[in-house]
């Protein structure tokens, strides 16, 4: 089993969507990086991701990894946020049939699974439809 | 650099090998390659294995396998790039012979995946994705390729039936392969009615969980010619990477690492896609084969689905893809698959493939990839 450090190290990103932005070329990184992969600049400043975006692609997971067994089936998508950053997460609070490419979503803070490798509850973000 | 030839190949029956241990599967297979090459010693060996630690609880397999093969104290190296581990082992073995550092190099790959439960195997395979930002959200490997499939269908109009046809074709080829795990034919209807794994991918779109190994002996081509054996040379090698996270790519439907690895291999071999007589590709999922045929330059971007429907990739088509049955029918012991692809191409170029032989095959290619495409290795082979 991992120590809790592996979990809490990621909390700024997973709970608060903290990212960073290259001061030289403007690319935004999530999770934050030490080095820009476009221009190699090491000068990056803190920023926060947009909280709305649209679905680029999605699937319904029917055969899950062990931590997610009690949740299956569930939808996972890649969302392009309004700031252009693309992230993966579950798409919830809607019927699978309503999920479409281009669907507008917002990012919400949710529990992801019950007990992680560190023996603790694991939280993060999920996507929910913008208009219901 | 010296020219390098593959002078021996070995592969044993793949499947759920409950009665055989990791080390025994390896030794049986490697011995076949040594025998085929007619050598009784090696200078060095490479083993591709994705996750022996998670699958059989054993690391440090390079020394273990050298010992059980009776080859200690030769240098032995394990290499890992997820499902591209075997292809990478071949590249490193090639470099070692080409450089003049060694003459006889054993290149091999192995995975024993059935010693753990299905859930644990799913987890182990999932470690090839970004564990903190993909796996954390419950994605699986079929799920990642499903994301690619949905995007490809939306962008290019690729159909569910076209993906099923990849599986049908590969199973048909696999019926002629004596080592295949699932050497039987299936129909489009069977694929479309099989259990859903990650929409729109069903179980018959997915390569299986397999125990198996594959091995090749590399040797300087000049010396091989003097042995009076059929000489199959490696004339091009290419290797590239992409973002590990699928979401970070400019175009989710485009396998850029495969494209770049192929570009390097074509340049080194001084060949074009039209020169290739057959190709073994990494069809871990049906959509993967469609995207790979596009990235390798055989099929126009976006037309991979149509190409299968028009039978361009059939064994007697414009470009025969996966005459061995591919990962789908032959099986996918992840670390071994890249080496097994090369075993098939060498056999095809030696005209050793009986009723799955591609006619007049002189130049062949392999494409092996890891994760959702973040590692890719491509090789081109030519018969003298
Ligand atoms: Zn930059």
Coordinates of C-alpha atoms and ligand atoms in Angstrom, one line a residue:
Chain A
X1 CA 0.0 0.0 0.0
X2 CA 1.2 3.5 -0.8
X3 CA 1.7 6.1 1.9
X4 CA -0.8 9.0 2.1
X5 CA 1.9 11.3 0.7
X6 CA 1.2 10.0 -2.8
X7 CA -2.4 11.2 -2.4
X8 CA -2.0 14.5 -0.7
X9 CA 0.8 15.6 -3.0
X10 CA -1.8 15.8 -5.8
X11 CA -4.5 17.7 -3.7
X12 CA -3.8 21.2 -5.1
X13 CA -4.6 19.9 -8.6
X14 CA -7.4 17.5 -7.9
X15 CA -9.3 19.7 -5.4
X16 CA -8.6 23.2 -6.6
X17 CA -7.6 22.7 -10.3
X18 CA -4.3 24.4 -9.7
X19 CA -2.2 24.5 -12.9
X20 CA 0.7 26.6 -14.2
X21 CA 1.4 28.6 -17.3
X22 CA 4.5 29.2 -19.3
X23 CA 5.5 32.8 -18.9
X24 CA 7.3 32.7 -22.2
X25 CA 4.9 30.9 -24.6
X26 CA 1.6 30.9 -22.6
X27 CA 0.9 27.2 -22.6
X28 CA -1.1 26.0 -19.6
X29 CA -0.1 22.8 -17.9
X30 CA -2.3 20.5 -15.8
X31 CA -0.9 19.0 -13.6
X32 CA 1.7 21.8 -13.2
X33 CA 5.1 21.0 -14.7
X34 CA 8.6 22.2 -13.9
X35 CA 9.5 22.7 -17.5
X36 CA 7.5 23.9 -20.6
X37 CA 7.4 21.1 -23.2
X38 CA 7.0 23.6 -26.0
X39 CA 9.7 26.2 -25.4
X40 CA 11.7 24.5 -22.6
X41 CA 11.3 27.6 -20.4
X42 CA 11.5 27.0 -16.6
X43 CA 9.7 30.2 -15.9
X44 CA 6.1 29.1 -15.1
X45 CA 3.5 31.0 -13.0
X46 CA 0.6 29.6 -11.0
X47 CA -2.8 29.6 -12.6
X48 CA -6.2 27.9 -12.2
X49 CA -8.1 25.9 -14.8
X50 CA -11.4 27.1 -16.3
X51 CA -14.4 25.3 -14.7
X52 CA -16.5 24.9 -17.8
X53 CA -15.9 23.2 -21.1
X54 CA -17.2 20.7 -23.7
X55 CA -16.9 17.0 -24.2
X56 CA -14.4 16.0 -27.0
X57 CA -14.9 12.2 -26.7
X58 CA -16.4 9.8 -24.2
X59 CA -16.9 6.1 -23.4
X60 CA -18.9 4.0 -20.9
X61 CA -16.7 1.8 -18.7
X62 CA -18.4 -1.6 -18.2
X63 CA -15.4 -3.6 -17.0
X64 CA -13.7 -1.4 -14.4
X65 CA -10.5 -1.6 -12.4
X66 CA -10.9 -3.0 -8.9
X67 CA -11.3 0.4 -7.1
X68 CA -14.3 1.2 -9.4
X69 CA -16.1 -2.1 -9.3
X70 CA -19.1 -0.8 -7.3
X71 CA -19.5 2.2 -9.7
X72 CA -19.6 0.5 -13.1
X73 CA -21.0 1.2 -15.5
X74 CA -19.8 4.9 -15.6
X75 CA -18.9 7.4 -18.2
X76 CA -15.4 8.8 -18.7
X77 CA -14.7 11.6 -21.1
X78 CA -12.0 14.0 -22.3
X79 CA -13.2 17.6 -21.9
X80 CA -11.7 20.7 -23.5
X81 CA -12.0 23.5 -20.9
X82 CA -12.8 27.0 -22.0
X83 CA -9.1 27.9 -21.5
X84 CA -8.1 25.2 -24.1
X85 CA -6.8 22.7 -21.5
X86 CA -7.9 19.1 -22.1
X87 CA -8.5 16.8 -19.1
X88 CA -10.0 13.4 -18.5
X89 CA -12.7 12.7 -15.9
X90 CA -16.0 11.0 -15.3
X91 CA -19.2 12.5 -16.8
X92 CA -22.0 12.2 -14.2
X93 CA -25.5 13.4 -13.2
X94 CA -26.9 12.5 -16.7
X95 CA -28.1 9.5 -18.6
X96 CA -25.5 7.9 -20.8
X97 CA -27.7 8.5 -23.9
X98 CA -27.6 12.3 -23.2
X99 CA -23.8 12.4 -23.4
X100 CA -22.7 13.8 -26.8
X101 CA -19.6 15.1 -28.4
X102 CA -19.7 18.9 -27.9
X103 CA -21.9 18.7 -24.7
X104 CA -21.3 21.6 -22.4
X105 CA -20.1 20.6 -18.9
X106 CA -18.9 22.2 -15.7
X107 CA -16.3 20.8 -13.4
X108 CA -17.5 19.8 -9.9
X109 CA -15.7 18.5 -6.8
X110 CA -16.7 14.9 -6.0
X111 CA -15.6 11.7 -4.3
X112 CA -14.0 9.4 -7.0
X113 CA -13.7 6.1 -5.1
X114 CA -13.9 4.8 -1.6
X115 CA -10.5 3.6 -0.6
X116 CA -7.4 4.3 -2.5
X117 CA -3.9 2.7 -2.4
X118 CA -3.3 4.8 0.7
X119 CA -6.3 3.5 2.6
X120 CA -8.1 6.9 2.3
X121 CA -11.1 8.3 0.6
X122 CA -10.2 9.7 -2.8
X123 CA -11.6 12.9 -4.1
X124 CA -11.2 15.0 -7.2
X125 CA -13.2 16.4 -10.1
X126 CA -16.0 15.1 -12.3
X127 CA -17.9 16.7 -15.1
X128 CA -21.7 17.5 -14.9
X129 CA -23.9 18.9 -17.7
X130 CA -24.1 22.7 -17.7
X131 CA -27.8 23.0 -18.3
X132 CA -30.4 20.6 -17.2
Chain B
X1 CA 27.4 0.0 -38.7
X2 CA 27.3 -3.6 -39.7
X3 CA 24.3 -5.2 -41.4
X4 CA 22.2 -7.4 -39.1
X5 CA 20.3 -10.5 -39.9
X6 CA 17.7 -12.6 -38.0
X7 CA 19.1 -16.1 -38.3
X8 CA 16.7 -18.0 -35.9
X9 CA 13.2 -17.6 -34.6
X10 CA 11.3 -19.3 -31.9
X11 CA 7.7 -19.2 -30.7
X12 CA 5.6 -21.7 -28.8
X13 CA 1.8 -22.3 -28.5
X14 CA 0.2 -19.2 -26.8
X15 CA -2.8 -19.3 -24.5
X16 CA -3.7 -19.8 -20.8
X17 CA -0.8 -21.9 -19.9
X18 CA -1.8 -22.8 -16.3
X19 CA 0.7 -25.7 -16.1
X20 CA 3.8 -23.9 -17.3
X21 CA 5.9 -21.5 -15.2
X22 CA 7.1 -18.1 -16.4
X23 CA 10.7 -19.4 -16.6
X24 CA 9.8 -22.7 -18.5
X25 CA 7.7 -20.8 -21.1
X26 CA 10.7 -18.6 -21.7
X27 CA 13.3 -21.4 -21.9
X28 CA 11.2 -23.6 -24.3
X29 CA 10.8 -20.6 -26.6
X30 CA 14.4 -19.4 -26.5
X31 CA 15.7 -22.9 -27.2
X32 CA 13.7 -23.1 -30.3
X33 CA 15.3 -19.9 -31.6
X34 CA 18.8 -21.1 -30.7
X35 CA 18.1 -24.4 -32.5
X36 CA 16.6 -22.7 -35.5
X37 CA 19.8 -20.5 -35.7
X38 CA 22.1 -23.4 -35.2
X39 CA 24.0 -21.7 -32.4
X40 CA 24.7 -23.0 -29.0
X41 CA 26.0 -19.9 -27.3
X42 CA 25.1 -16.2 -27.2
X43 CA 27.1 -13.1 -26.5
X44 CA 24.3 -11.1 -24.9
X45 CA 20.5 -11.1 -24.4
X46 CA 17.5 -8.7 -24.2
X47 CA 14.2 -9.5 -22.6
X48 CA 11.1 -7.4 -23.3
X49 CA 8.6 -7.6 -20.4
X50 CA 6.0 -5.1 -19.4
X51 CA 5.2 -6.0 -15.9
X52 CA 6.6 -9.3 -14.6
X53 CA 6.4 -7.6 -11.2
X54 CA 2.7 -7.2 -11.2
X55 CA 1.9 -10.4 -13.2
X56 CA 4.1 -12.9 -11.5
X57 CA 5.6 -11.0 -8.6
X58 CA 9.1 -11.3 -10.1
X59 CA 11.5 -8.5 -11.0
X60 CA 15.1 -9.0 -12.0
X61 CA 14.1 -11.4 -14.7
X62 CA 17.1 -10.7 -17.0
X63 CA 19.4 -12.6 -14.7
X64 CA 16.8 -15.3 -13.8
X65 CA 16.1 -16.1 -17.5
X66 CA 19.8 -16.1 -18.4
X67 CA 20.4 -18.5 -15.6
X68 CA 17.6 -20.9 -16.6
X69 CA 18.6 -20.7 -20.2
X70 CA 22.1 -21.9 -19.1
X71 CA 23.7 -18.7 -20.4
X72 CA 25.1 -17.1 -17.3
X73 CA 27.4 -15.1 -17.2
X74 CA 26.4 -13.3 -20.4
X75 CA 25.1 -9.8 -20.0
X76 CA 21.3 -9.9 -19.9
X77 CA 19.0 -6.8 -20.1
X78 CA 15.3 -6.4 -19.4
X79 CA 13.6 -3.5 -21.3
X80 CA 10.2 -2.0 -20.7
X81 CA 8.0 0.4 -22.7
X82 CA 4.7 -1.2 -21.8
X83 CA 3.3 -3.2 -24.7
X84 CA 6.1 -2.0 -26.9
X85 CA 8.7 -3.7 -24.7
X86 CA 9.3 -6.5 -27.2
X87 CA 9.8 -4.1 -30.1
X88 CA 12.3 -2.1 -28.0
X89 CA 14.2 -5.3 -27.1
X90 CA 14.6 -5.9 -30.9
X91 CA 15.9 -2.4 -31.4
X92 CA 18.5 -2.7 -28.7
X93 CA 19.6 -6.1 -29.9
X94 CA 19.9 -4.7 -33.4
X95 CA 22.1 -1.9 -32.1
X96 CA 24.4 -4.2 -30.2
X97 CA 25.1 -6.4 -33.3
X98 CA 25.2 -3.4 -35.7
X99 CA 27.7 -1.6 -33.5
X100 CA 30.1 -4.6 -33.5
X101 CA 29.9 -5.0 -29.7
X102 CA 28.4 -8.5 -30.0
X103 CA 27.9 -11.1 -32.7
X104 CA 25.2 -13.4 -31.4
X105 CA 22.4 -11.7 -29.6
X106 CA 19.2 -13.3 -28.3
X107 CA 16.2 -10.9 -28.5
X108 CA 13.1 -12.1 -26.6
X109 CA 9.9 -11.1 -25.0
X110 CA 7.7 -12.7 -22.4
X111 CA 4.6 -12.1 -20.3
X112 CA 2.7 -14.6 -18.1
X113 CA -0.6 -12.9 -17.4
X114 CA -2.9 -15.6 -16.1
X115 CA -1.3 -16.0 -12.7
X116 CA -3.4 -13.1 -11.5
X117 CA -7.2 -12.5 -11.6
X118 CA -8.8 -10.5 -14.5
X119 CA -9.2 -7.4 -12.3
X120 CA -5.6 -7.5 -11.3
X121 CA -4.5 -8.0 -14.9
X122 CA -6.7 -5.0 -15.9
X123 CA -4.9 -3.0 -13.2
X124 CA -1.5 -4.1 -14.3
X125 CA -2.2 -3.1 -17.9
X126 CA -3.6 0.2 -16.7
X127 CA -0.3 1.2 -15.3
X128 CA 0.8 1.9 -18.9
X129 CA -1.5 4.9 -18.8
X130 CA -1.0 8.0 -16.6
X131 CA -1.8 6.6 -13.2
X132 CA -2.5 9.9 -11.5
X133 CA -4.5 11.7 -14.2
X134 CA -6.1 8.8 -16.3
X135 CA -6.2 5.7 -14.1
X136 CA -7.4 7.8 -11.1
X137 CA -10.6 8.6 -13.0
X138 CA -11.4 4.9 -13.6
X139 CA -10.3 4.7 -17.3
X140 CA -9.1 1.3 -18.6
X141 CA -7.2 0.3 -21.7
X142 CA -10.3 -0.7 -23.6
X143 CA -11.6 2.7 -22.4
X144 CA -8.7 4.7 -23.8
X145 CA -9.1 3.0 -27.2
X146 CA -12.9 3.5 -27.0
X147 CA -12.2 7.3 -26.6
X148 CA -10.1 7.1 -29.8
X149 CA -12.8 5.1 -31.5
X150 CA -15.6 7.5 -30.7
X151 CA -13.5 10.4 -31.9
X152 CA -12.5 8.5 -35.2
X153 CA -16.2 7.7 -35.8
X154 CA -17.2 11.3 -35.3
X155 CA -14.4 12.8 -37.4
X156 CA -14.2 10.3 -40.3
X157 CA -17.5 8.4 -40.2
X158 CA -15.7 5.1 -39.4
X159 CA -18.5 2.6 -38.6
X160 CA -19.0 0.0 -35.9
X161 CA -19.1 -2.7 -38.6
X162 CA -15.8 -1.7 -40.1
X163 CA -14.1 -2.1 -36.7
X164 CA -15.7 -5.5 -36.3
X165 CA -14.2 -6.5 -39.7
X166 CA -10.7 -6.0 -38.4
X167 CA -11.4 -8.7 -35.8
X168 CA -13.0 -11.0 -38.4
X169 CA -10.0 -10.7 -40.7
X170 CA -7.5 -11.3 -38.0
X171 CA -9.3 -14.3 -36.7
X172 CA -9.5 -15.7 -40.2
X173 CA -5.7 -15.3 -40.6
X174 CA -5.2 -16.8 -37.2
X175 CA -6.9 -20.1 -38.1
X176 CA -3.8 -20.9 -40.1
X177 CA -1.4 -20.1 -37.3
X178 CA -0.5 -23.1 -35.1
X179 CA 0.6 -21.0 -32.1
X180 CA -2.5 -18.8 -32.0
X181 CA -4.5 -18.7 -28.8
X182 CA -7.9 -18.4 -30.6
X183 CA -7.4 -20.1 -34.0
X184 CA -11.1 -19.9 -35.1
X185 CA -13.2 -17.7 -37.3
X186 CA -15.7 -15.2 -36.0
X187 CA -18.4 -13.2 -37.8
X188 CA -19.3 -9.5 -37.8
X189 CA -22.5 -10.4 -36.0
X190 CA -20.7 -12.2 -33.3
X191 CA -18.5 -9.2 -32.7
X192 CA -21.4 -6.8 -32.7
X193 CA -23.3 -9.0 -30.2
X194 CA -20.4 -9.7 -27.8
X195 CA -20.3 -8.3 -24.3
X196 CA -19.7 -4.5 -24.2
X197 CA -16.4 -3.6 -22.5
X198 CA -16.1 0.2 -23.1
X199 CA -18.7 1.6 -25.5
X200 CA -18.4 1.2 -28.5
X201 CA -15.8 -1.5 -28.0
X202 CA -16.9 -5.1 -27.2
X203 CA -15.0 -8.0 -26.0
X204 CA -14.4 -9.3 -29.5
X205 CA -12.8 -6.0 -30.4
X206 CA -10.2 -6.6 -27.7
X207 CA -7.0 -8.6 -27.7
X208 CA -7.0 -11.3 -25.0
X209 CA -5.0 -12.0 -21.8
X210 CA -2.3 -14.4 -22.8
X211 CA 0.8 -16.3 -21.5
X212 CA 3.5 -16.6 -24.1
X213 CA 7.0 -15.8 -25.3
X214 CA 8.9 -15.2 -28.6
X215 CA 12.6 -15.2 -29.4
X216 CA 14.9 -14.2 -32.3
X217 CA 18.7 -14.6 -32.8
X218 CA 20.5 -11.7 -34.4
X219 CA 23.8 -12.1 -36.1
X220 CA 26.0 -10.0 -38.5
X221 CA 24.5 -10.4 -42.0
X222 CA 28.0 -10.9 -43.6
X223 CA 28.7 -13.9 -41.4
X224 CA 25.1 -15.2 -41.8
X225 CA 25.6 -15.4 -45.6
X226 CA 28.5 -17.8 -45.0
X227 CA 26.3 -20.1 -43.0
X228 CA 24.2 -20.8 -46.2
X229 CA 20.9 -20.0 -44.5
X230 CA 18.2 -17.8 -45.8
X231 CA 19.2 -14.3 -44.7
X232 CA 16.5 -11.8 -43.5
X233 CA 18.1 -8.5 -42.7
X234 CA 16.8 -5.7 -40.5
X235 CA 17.1 -2.7 -42.8
X236 CA 15.3 -0.1 -40.8
X237 CA 14.4 0.7 -37.2
X238 CA 12.4 3.6 -35.8
X239 CA 11.3 4.5 -32.3
X240 CA 9.3 7.5 -31.0
X241 CA 7.3 8.8 -28.1
X242 CA 4.1 10.9 -27.6
X243 CA 2.4 12.3 -24.5
X244 CA 1.4 9.5 -22.2
X245 CA -1.9 11.2 -21.5
X246 CA -4.2 10.7 -24.4
X247 CA -6.0 14.0 -23.7
X248 CA -2.8 16.0 -24.3
X249 CA -2.5 15.1 -28.0
X250 CA -3.4 17.6 -30.7
X251 CA -5.5 15.0 -32.5
X252 CA -6.8 12.0 -30.5
X253 CA -7.3 9.9 -33.6
X254 CA -3.7 10.3 -34.9
X255 CA -0.9 8.0 -33.6
X256 CA 1.9 10.4 -34.0
X257 CA 4.6 8.2 -32.3
X258 CA 3.8 5.4 -34.8
X259 CA 3.9 7.9 -37.7
X260 CA 7.3 9.3 -36.6
X261 CA 8.8 5.8 -35.8
X262 CA 7.7 4.7 -39.3
X263 CA 9.2 7.8 -40.9
X264 CA 12.6 7.0 -39.3
X265 CA 12.4 3.4 -40.3
X266 CA 11.4 4.2 -43.9
X267 CA 14.2 6.7 -44.2
X268 CA 16.8 4.3 -42.8
X269 CA 15.7 1.5 -45.1
X270 CA 15.2 3.8 -48.0
X271 CA 11.8 2.4 -48.6
X272 CA 8.2 3.7 -49.0
X273 CA 4.9 2.3 -47.9
X274 CA 4.4 0.9 -51.4
X275 CA 7.5 -1.2 -51.1
X276 CA 6.2 -3.2 -48.1
X277 CA 4.8 -6.6 -48.9
X278 CA 3.2 -7.3 -45.5
X279 CA 3.0 -5.8 -42.0
X280 CA 2.3 -7.0 -38.5
X281 CA 0.7 -4.2 -36.5
X282 CA -0.3 -3.7 -32.9
X283 CA -4.1 -4.5 -33.1
X284 CA -4.6 -4.4 -29.3
X285 CA -8.1 -3.2 -30.2
X286 CA -9.8 -3.1 -33.6
X287 CA -9.7 0.7 -33.7
X288 CA -5.9 0.5 -33.1
X289 CA -5.3 -1.4 -36.3
X290 CA -7.4 1.1 -38.3
X291 CA -5.4 4.1 -36.8
X292 CA -2.1 2.3 -37.3
X293 CA -2.6 1.5 -41.0
X294 CA -3.2 5.3 -41.5
X295 CA -0.1 6.3 -39.4
X296 CA 2.2 3.9 -41.3
X297 CA 1.2 5.5 -44.6
X298 CA -0.6 2.5 -46.1
X299 CA -4.0 4.0 -46.0
X300 CA -5.1 7.7 -46.4
X301 CA -5.8 9.5 -43.1
X302 CA -9.4 8.7 -42.0
X303 CA -9.9 5.9 -44.4
X304 CA -8.6 3.0 -42.2
X305 CA -12.1 1.7 -41.7
X306 CA -13.1 1.8 -45.3
X307 CA -9.8 0.0 -46.2
X308 CA -10.8 -3.0 -44.0
X309 CA -14.2 -3.1 -45.6
X310 CA -12.7 -3.0 -49.1
X311 CA -10.4 -5.9 -48.0
X312 CA -7.3 -3.8 -48.8
X313 CA -5.7 -5.2 -45.6
X314 CA -6.7 -8.9 -46.2
X315 CA -3.9 -11.5 -46.7
X316 CA -4.3 -11.2 -50.5
X317 CA -5.1 -7.4 -50.4
X318 CA -3.0 -4.3 -51.3
X319 CA -1.2 -4.5 -48.0
X320 CA -1.6 -7.7 -46.0
X321 CA -2.0 -6.6 -42.3
X322 CA -1.5 -9.2 -39.6
X323 CA -1.2 -12.4 -41.6
X324 CA -0.3 -14.1 -38.2
X325 CA -3.8 -13.4 -36.8
X326 CA -2.5 -10.3 -35.0
X327 CA -2.8 -9.7 -31.3
X328 CA -6.5 -10.4 -31.6
X329 CA -6.4 -14.1 -32.6
X330 CA -2.8 -15.0 -31.9
X331 CA -2.9 -13.5 -28.4
X332 CA -1.2 -10.6 -26.6
X333 CA 1.3 -11.5 -23.9
X334 CA 2.2 -7.9 -23.8
X335 CA 6.0 -7.9 -23.5
X336 CA 6.3 -10.8 -26.1
X337 CA 4.0 -9.3 -28.8
X338 CA 6.6 -7.0 -30.4
X339 CA 9.1 -9.9 -30.8
X340 CA 6.4 -12.3 -32.0
X341 CA 5.5 -9.8 -34.8
X342 CA 9.2 -10.0 -35.9
X343 CA 9.1 -13.8 -35.7
X344 CA 6.1 -13.8 -38.1
X345 CA 7.7 -11.4 -40.6
X346 CA 11.0 -13.4 -40.6
X347 CA 9.0 -16.6 -41.3
X348 CA 7.0 -14.9 -44.0
X349 CA 10.1 -13.6 -45.7
X350 CA 11.7 -17.1 -45.5
X351 CA 8.4 -18.5 -47.1
X352 CA 7.9 -20.7 -44.0
X353 CA 4.3 -19.8 -43.4
X354 CA 2.4 -22.7 -45.2
X355 CA -1.2 -21.8 -45.8
X356 CA -1.0 -18.3 -44.3
X357 CA 2.0 -17.4 -46.6
X358 CA 1.8 -14.0 -48.2
X359 CA 2.9 -14.6 -51.8
X360 CA 6.2 -13.1 -53.1
X361 CA 7.0 -11.5 -49.7
X362 CA 10.4 -9.9 -49.7
X363 CA 10.0 -6.8 -47.5
X364 CA 8.1 -6.8 -44.3
X365 CA 7.3 -4.4 -41.4
X366 CA 6.4 -4.6 -37.7
X367 CA 4.8 -1.9 -35.7
X368 CA 4.6 -2.3 -31.9
X369 CA 3.2 0.3 -29.5
X370 CA 2.8 0.9 -25.8
X371 CA 0.0 2.5 -23.8
X372 CA -2.5 4.4 -25.9
X373 CA 0.3 4.9 -28.4
X374 CA 2.9 6.9 -26.3
X375 CA 5.7 4.5 -27.3
X376 CA 6.0 3.1 -30.8
X377 CA 8.7 0.9 -32.4
X378 CA 8.8 0.1 -36.1
X379 CA 11.1 -2.3 -38.0
X380 CA 11.6 -3.1 -41.6
X381 CA 13.0 -6.4 -42.8
X382 CA 14.3 -7.6 -46.2
X383 CA 15.1 -11.0 -47.5
X384 CA 18.5 -11.1 -49.4
Ligands
LIG1 ZN1 6.7 27.7 -23.1

